[in-house]
Tab-separated table of C-alpha atoms in Angstrom:
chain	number	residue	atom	x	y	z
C	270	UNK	CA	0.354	-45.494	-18.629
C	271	UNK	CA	0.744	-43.250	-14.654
C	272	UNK	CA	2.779	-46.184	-13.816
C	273	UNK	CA	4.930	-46.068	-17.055
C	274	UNK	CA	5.489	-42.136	-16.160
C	275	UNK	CA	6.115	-42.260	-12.630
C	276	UNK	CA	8.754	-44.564	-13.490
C	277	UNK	CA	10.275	-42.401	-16.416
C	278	UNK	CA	10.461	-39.199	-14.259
C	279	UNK	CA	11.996	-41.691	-11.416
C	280	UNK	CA	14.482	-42.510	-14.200
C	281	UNK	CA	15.107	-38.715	-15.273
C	282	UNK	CA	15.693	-37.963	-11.662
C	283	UNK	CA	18.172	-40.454	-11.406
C	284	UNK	CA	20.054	-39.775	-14.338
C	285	UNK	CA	20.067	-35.867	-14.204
C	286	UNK	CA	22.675	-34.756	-11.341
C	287	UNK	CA	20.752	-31.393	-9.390
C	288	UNK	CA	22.543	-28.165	-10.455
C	289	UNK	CA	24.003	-25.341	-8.356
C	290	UNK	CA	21.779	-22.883	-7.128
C	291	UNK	CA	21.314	-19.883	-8.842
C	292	UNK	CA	24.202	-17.060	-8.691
C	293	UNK	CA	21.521	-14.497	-8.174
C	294	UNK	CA	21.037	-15.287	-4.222
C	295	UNK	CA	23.492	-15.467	-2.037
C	296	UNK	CA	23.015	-17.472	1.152
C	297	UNK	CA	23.888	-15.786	4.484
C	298	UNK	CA	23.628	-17.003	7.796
C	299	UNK	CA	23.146	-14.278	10.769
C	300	UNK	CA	21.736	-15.203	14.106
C	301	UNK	CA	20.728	-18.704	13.297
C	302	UNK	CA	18.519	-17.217	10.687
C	303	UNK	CA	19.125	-17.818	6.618
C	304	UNK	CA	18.298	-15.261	4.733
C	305	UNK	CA	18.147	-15.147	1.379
C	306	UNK	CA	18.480	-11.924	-1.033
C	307	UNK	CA	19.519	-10.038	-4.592
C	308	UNK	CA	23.014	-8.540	-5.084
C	309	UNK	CA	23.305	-5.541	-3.834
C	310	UNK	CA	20.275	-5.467	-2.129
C	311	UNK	CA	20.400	-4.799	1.405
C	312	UNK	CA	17.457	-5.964	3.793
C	313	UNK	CA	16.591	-3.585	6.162
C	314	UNK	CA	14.821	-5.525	8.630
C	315	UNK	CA	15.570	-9.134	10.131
C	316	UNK	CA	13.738	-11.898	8.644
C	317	UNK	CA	12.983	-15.270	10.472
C	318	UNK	CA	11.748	-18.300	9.162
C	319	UNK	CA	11.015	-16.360	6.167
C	320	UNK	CA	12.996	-14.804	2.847
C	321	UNK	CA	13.027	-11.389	1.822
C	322	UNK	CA	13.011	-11.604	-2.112
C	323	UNK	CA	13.138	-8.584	-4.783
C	324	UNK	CA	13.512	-9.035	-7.773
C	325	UNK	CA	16.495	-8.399	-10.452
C	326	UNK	CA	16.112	-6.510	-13.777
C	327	UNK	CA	15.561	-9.258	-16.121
C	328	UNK	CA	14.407	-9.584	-19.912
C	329	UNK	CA	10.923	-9.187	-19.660
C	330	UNK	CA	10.919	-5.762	-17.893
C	331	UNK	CA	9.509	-6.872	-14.868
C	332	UNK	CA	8.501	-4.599	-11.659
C	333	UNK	CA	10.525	-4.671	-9.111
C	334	UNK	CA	8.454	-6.050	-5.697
C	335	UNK	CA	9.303	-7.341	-2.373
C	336	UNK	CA	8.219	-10.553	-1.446
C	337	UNK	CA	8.569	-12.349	2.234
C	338	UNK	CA	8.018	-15.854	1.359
C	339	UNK	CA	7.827	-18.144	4.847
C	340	UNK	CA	9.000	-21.932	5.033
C	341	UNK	CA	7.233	-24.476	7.536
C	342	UNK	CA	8.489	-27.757	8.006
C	343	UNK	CA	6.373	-30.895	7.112
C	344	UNK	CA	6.638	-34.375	8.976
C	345	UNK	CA	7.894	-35.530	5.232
C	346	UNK	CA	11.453	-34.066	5.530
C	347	UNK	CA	11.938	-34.177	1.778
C	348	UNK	CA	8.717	-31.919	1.728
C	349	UNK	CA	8.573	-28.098	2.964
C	350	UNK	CA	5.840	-25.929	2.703
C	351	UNK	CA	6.605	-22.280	1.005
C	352	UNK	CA	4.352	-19.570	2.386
C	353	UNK	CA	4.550	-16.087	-0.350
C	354	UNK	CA	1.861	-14.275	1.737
C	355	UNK	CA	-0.520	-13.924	-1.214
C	356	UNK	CA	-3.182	-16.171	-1.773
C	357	UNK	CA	-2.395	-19.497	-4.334
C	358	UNK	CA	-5.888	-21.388	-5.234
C	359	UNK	CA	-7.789	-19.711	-2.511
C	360	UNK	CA	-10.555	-22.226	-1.771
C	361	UNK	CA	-9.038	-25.331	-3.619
C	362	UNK	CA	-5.918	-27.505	-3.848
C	363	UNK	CA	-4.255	-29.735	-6.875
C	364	UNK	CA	-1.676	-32.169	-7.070
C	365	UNK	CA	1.270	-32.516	-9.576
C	366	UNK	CA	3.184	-35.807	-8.674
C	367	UNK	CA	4.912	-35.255	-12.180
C	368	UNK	CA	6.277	-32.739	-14.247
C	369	UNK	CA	4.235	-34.396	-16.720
C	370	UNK	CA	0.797	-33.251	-14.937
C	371	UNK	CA	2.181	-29.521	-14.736
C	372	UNK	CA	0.799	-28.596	-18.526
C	373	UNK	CA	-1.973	-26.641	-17.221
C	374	UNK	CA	0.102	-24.477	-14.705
C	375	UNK	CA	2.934	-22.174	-15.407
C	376	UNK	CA	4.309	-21.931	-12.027
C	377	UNK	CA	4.221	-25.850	-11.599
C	378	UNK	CA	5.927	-26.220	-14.515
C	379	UNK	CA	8.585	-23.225	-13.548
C	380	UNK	CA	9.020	-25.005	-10.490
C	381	UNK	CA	9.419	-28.480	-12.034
C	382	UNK	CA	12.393	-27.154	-13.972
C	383	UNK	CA	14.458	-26.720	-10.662
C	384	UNK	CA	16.744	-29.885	-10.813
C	385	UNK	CA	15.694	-31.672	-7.397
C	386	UNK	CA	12.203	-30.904	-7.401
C	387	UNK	CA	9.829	-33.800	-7.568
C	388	UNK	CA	6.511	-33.145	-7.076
C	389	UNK	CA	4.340	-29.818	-6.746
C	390	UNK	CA	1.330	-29.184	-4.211
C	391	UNK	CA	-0.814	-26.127	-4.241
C	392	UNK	CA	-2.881	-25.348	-1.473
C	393	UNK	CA	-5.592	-22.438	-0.644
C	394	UNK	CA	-2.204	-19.883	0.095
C	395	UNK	CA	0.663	-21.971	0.388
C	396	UNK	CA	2.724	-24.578	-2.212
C	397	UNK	CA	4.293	-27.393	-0.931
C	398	UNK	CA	7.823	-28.557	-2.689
C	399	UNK	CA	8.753	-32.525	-2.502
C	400	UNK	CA	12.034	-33.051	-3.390
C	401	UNK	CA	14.242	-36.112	-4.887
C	402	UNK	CA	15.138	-38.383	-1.747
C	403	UNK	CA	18.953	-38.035	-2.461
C	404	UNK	CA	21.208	-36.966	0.108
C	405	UNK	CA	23.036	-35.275	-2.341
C	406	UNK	CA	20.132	-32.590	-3.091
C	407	UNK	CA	19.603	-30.564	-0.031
C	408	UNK	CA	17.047	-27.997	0.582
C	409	UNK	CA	19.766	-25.404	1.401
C	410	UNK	CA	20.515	-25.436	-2.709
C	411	UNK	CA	16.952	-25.481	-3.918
C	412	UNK	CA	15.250	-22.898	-1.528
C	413	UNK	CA	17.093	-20.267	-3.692
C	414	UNK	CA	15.565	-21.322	-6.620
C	415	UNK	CA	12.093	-21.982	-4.967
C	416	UNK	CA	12.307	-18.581	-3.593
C	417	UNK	CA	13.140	-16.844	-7.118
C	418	UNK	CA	10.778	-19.050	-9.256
C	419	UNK	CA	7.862	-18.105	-6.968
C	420	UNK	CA	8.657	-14.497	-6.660
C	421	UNK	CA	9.372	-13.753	-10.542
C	422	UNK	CA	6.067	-15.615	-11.419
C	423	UNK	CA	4.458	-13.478	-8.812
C	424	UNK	CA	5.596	-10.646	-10.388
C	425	UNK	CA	4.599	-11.955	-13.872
C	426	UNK	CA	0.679	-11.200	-13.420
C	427	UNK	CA	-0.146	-14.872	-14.770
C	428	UNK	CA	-2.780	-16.741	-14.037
C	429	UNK	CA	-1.942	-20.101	-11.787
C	430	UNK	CA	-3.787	-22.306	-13.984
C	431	UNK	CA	-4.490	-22.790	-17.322
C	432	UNK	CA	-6.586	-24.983	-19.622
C	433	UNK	CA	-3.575	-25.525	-21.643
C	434	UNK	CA	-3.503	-29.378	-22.726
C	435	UNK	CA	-0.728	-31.619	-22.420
C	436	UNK	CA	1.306	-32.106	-26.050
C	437	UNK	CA	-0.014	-35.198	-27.623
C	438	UNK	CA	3.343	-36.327	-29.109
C	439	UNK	CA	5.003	-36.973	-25.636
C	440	UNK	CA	2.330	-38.865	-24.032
C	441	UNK	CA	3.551	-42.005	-22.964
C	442	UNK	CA	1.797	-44.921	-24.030
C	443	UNK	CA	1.713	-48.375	-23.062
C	444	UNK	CA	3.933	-49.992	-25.511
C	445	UNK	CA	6.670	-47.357	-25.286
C	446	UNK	CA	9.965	-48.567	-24.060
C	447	UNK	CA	12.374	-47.081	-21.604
C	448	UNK	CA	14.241	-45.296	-24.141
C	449	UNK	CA	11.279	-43.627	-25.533
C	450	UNK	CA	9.868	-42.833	-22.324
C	451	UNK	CA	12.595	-41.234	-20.822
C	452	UNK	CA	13.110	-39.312	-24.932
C	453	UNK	CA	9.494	-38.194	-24.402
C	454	UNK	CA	9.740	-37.363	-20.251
C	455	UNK	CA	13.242	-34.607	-21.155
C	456	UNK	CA	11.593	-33.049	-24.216
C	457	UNK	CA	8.393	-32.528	-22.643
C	458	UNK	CA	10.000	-31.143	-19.354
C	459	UNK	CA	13.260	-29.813	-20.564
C	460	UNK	CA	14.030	-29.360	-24.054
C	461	UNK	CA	10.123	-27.906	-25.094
C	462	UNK	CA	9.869	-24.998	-22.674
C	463	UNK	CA	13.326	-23.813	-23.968
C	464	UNK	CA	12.058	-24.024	-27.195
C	465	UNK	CA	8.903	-22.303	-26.447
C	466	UNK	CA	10.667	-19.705	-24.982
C	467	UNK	CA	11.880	-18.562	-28.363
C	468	UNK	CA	8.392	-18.872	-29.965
C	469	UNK	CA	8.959	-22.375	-31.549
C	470	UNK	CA	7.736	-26.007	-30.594
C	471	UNK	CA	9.929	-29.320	-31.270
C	472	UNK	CA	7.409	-32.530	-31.921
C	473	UNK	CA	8.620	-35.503	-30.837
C	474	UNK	CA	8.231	-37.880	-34.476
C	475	UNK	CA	10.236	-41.382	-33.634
C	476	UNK	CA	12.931	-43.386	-32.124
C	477	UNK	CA	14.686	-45.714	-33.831
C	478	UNK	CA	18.000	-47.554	-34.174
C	479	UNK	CA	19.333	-44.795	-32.142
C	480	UNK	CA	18.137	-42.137	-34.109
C	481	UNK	CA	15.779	-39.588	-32.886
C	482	UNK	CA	13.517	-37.941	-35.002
C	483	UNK	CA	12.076	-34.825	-34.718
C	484	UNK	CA	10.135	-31.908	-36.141
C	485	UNK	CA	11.006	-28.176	-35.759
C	486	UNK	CA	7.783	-25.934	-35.541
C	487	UNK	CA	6.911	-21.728	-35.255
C	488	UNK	CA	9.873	-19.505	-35.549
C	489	UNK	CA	12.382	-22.973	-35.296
C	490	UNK	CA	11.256	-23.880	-38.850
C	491	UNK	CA	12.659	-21.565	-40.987
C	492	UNK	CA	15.454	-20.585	-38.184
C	493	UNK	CA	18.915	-20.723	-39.462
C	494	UNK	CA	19.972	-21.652	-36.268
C	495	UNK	CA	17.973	-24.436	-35.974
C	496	UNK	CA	20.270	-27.002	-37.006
C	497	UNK	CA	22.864	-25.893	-34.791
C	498	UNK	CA	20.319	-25.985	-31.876
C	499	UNK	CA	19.398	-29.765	-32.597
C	500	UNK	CA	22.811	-30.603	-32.826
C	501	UNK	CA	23.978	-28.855	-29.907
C	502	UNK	CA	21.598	-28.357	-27.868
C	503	UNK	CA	19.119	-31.314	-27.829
C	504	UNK	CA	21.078	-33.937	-29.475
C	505	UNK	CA	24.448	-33.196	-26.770
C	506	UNK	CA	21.514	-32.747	-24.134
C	507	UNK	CA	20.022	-36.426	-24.973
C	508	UNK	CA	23.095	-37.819	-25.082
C	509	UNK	CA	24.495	-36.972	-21.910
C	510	UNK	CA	20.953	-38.340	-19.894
C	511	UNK	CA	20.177	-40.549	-22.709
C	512	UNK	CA	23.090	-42.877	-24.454
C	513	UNK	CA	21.089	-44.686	-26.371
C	514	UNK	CA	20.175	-41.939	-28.886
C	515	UNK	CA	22.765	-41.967	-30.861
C	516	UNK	CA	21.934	-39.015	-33.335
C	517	UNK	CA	18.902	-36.399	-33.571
C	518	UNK	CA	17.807	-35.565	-37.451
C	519	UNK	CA	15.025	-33.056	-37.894
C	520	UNK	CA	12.352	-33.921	-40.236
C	521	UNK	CA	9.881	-32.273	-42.774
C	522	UNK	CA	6.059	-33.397	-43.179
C	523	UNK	CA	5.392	-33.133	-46.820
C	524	UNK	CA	3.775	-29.701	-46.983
C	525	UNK	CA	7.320	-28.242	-45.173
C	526	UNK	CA	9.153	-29.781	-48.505
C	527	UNK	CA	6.930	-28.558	-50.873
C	528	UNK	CA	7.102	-25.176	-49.319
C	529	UNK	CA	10.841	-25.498	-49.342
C	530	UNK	CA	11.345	-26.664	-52.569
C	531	UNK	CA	9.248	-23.925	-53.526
C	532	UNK	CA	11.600	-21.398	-52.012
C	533	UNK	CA	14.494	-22.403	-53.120
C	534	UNK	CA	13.309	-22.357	-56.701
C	535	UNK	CA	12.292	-18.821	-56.125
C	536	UNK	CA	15.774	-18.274	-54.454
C	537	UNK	CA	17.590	-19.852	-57.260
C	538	UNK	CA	15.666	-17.902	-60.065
C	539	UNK	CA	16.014	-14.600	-58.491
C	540	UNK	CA	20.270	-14.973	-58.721
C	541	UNK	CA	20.333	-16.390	-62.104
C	542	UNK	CA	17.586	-13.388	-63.190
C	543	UNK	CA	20.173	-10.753	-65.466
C	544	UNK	CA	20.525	-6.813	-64.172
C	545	UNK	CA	19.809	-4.231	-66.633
C-alpha cells in the first residue's frame, strides 16, 4: 500500500505542471543577495542568506509580524533547509515523504500544496523542503511560496501537529488501480482542503466506467452552489490531471434522500397552502 502511494504522488507530480509563484513577493536581486518581500513594503536593513517576510492583510485578520527566515544549502540540491528563527519540534524530528502522511500537520500539509514540493522534513528549529527533480521547477519560484506559507502559519498561532487522522475514503488500498489512486491522491491533497476551507468535506464513494462518484458533506450539502462546484471545479480539475474520469455525479446516502424528500414536500405544501 506505501509503494502504491509513492507511486501515485510520483504520478500527480508528473502530471500537474508547477505554478507561478505567488504575485504577493516580488523577487529582487541587490548585491548578489535575493531578497524577498510584500508590496509596498520596504526593508530597512540588508538581508543575506536570509528573507525578510511580513505579512499582507488577508481574510483571517491576521497580525502583521516580521519574519527573517534563513536558507542553507543541503548536499541534496533538490533539498534546502528553511531556517524561520523560531523553534519547529524542539527536541524531535518527523518525516512526510508524501502529502499523504501530512494529515496530522497543518503546515506540512500548507506546504504540500505548493506545486513542486515533494516531501516535508521537520527538524528541532528548521524544515527541510525536497522538491520534484524537474529542471523545470526551480527553487527561485518556490522559495516565495515557502517563505509565505511558513510565515502566515507562523502567524496563525497553530499548533505544528495534530492528532488529526487521515480520511478513510482516500486510503489507497492494494487492489486500487492507477486511476483510482491518482482520483484518491488529488482529492485528498487538492480538492479536500479547498473544500474544507469553506466548512464542507467531499467523500470519495467510487470510480467506475469513467464516472466518479462522490458525496458532498457540512455546509456543501445543502449548498446551492454545490453543483456548480462539482462540475466546475472538481470535475474540470480531474479532467485536466485525470482523463479517464469522464464525469463527476454527486451522490446521496439514503438518510440525505429521505431528508430531501422530506423538504421538498414541506417546500411544495407551503406554495400550494391558500392566503387569507
Amino acid at each position: 500500500m506505501a509503494q502504491t502511494a509513492r507511486q501515485s504522488t510520483a504520478l500527480i507530480n508528473r502530471r500537474i505542471p508547477s505554478l507561478m509563484a505567488s504575485r504577493r513577493w516580488i523577487p529582487i536581486q541587490r548585491h548578489n543577495q535575493q531578497l524577498y518581500h510584500s508590496r509596498g513594503f520596504q526593508p530597512s536593513q540588508n538581508v543575506q542568506n536570509g528573507c525578510l517576510l511580513r505579512s499582507l492583510q488577508c481574510s483571517r485578520t491576521i497580525p502583521a509580524r516580521t519574519m527573517f527566515i534563513q536558507t542553507q544549502d543541503t548536499p541534496n540540491p533538490n533539498s534546502l533547509k528553511f531556517i524561520p528563527g523560531v523553534p519547529v519540534l524542539e527536541n524531535s524530528t518527523m518525516d512526510f515523504p508524501t502529502a499523504r502522511n501530512a494529515h496530522g500537520s497543518p503546515l506540512a500539509r500548507n506546504l504540500f500544496r505548493i506545486d513542486g514540493v515533494q516531501r516535508v522534513f521537520f527538524g528541532p528549529d528548521f524544515i527541510t523542503i525536497t522538491k520534484t527533480d524537474d529542471d523545470s521547477v526551480e527553487w527561485q519560484v518556490l522559495k516565495a511560496e515557502i517563505y509565505a506559507v511558513i510565515m502566515d502559519f507562523f502567524a496563525s498561532g497553530l499548533p505544528i501537529l495534530t492528532d488529526e487522522k487521515p480520511p478513510a475514503d482516500t486510503e489507497i488500498e492494494d487492489d486500487d488501480d492507477e486511476v483510482v489512486a491518482l482520483i484518491k491522491e488529488l482529492l485528498d491533497t487538492r480538492i479536500r482542503p479547498t473544500v474544507q476551507e469553506d466548512g464542507g468535506d467531499i467523500v470519495f464513494m467510487g470510480f467506475e466506467n469513467g464516472i466518479l462518484k462522490l458525496k458532498m458533506q457540512g455546509a456543501c450539502t445543502s449548498c446551492p452552489s454545490s453543483i456548480v462546484t462539482l462540475k466546475n471545479g472538481v470535475q474540470n480539475m480531474m479532467q485536466f490531471y485525470i482523463p479517464e474520469v469522464l464525469e463527476v455525479e454527486q451522490v446521496e446516502d439514503e438518510a440525505d434522500a429521505i431528508q430531501n424528500e422530506e423538504f421538498e414536500k414541506l417546500e411544495s405544501s407551503l406554495k400550494t397552502e391558500p392566503t387569507t
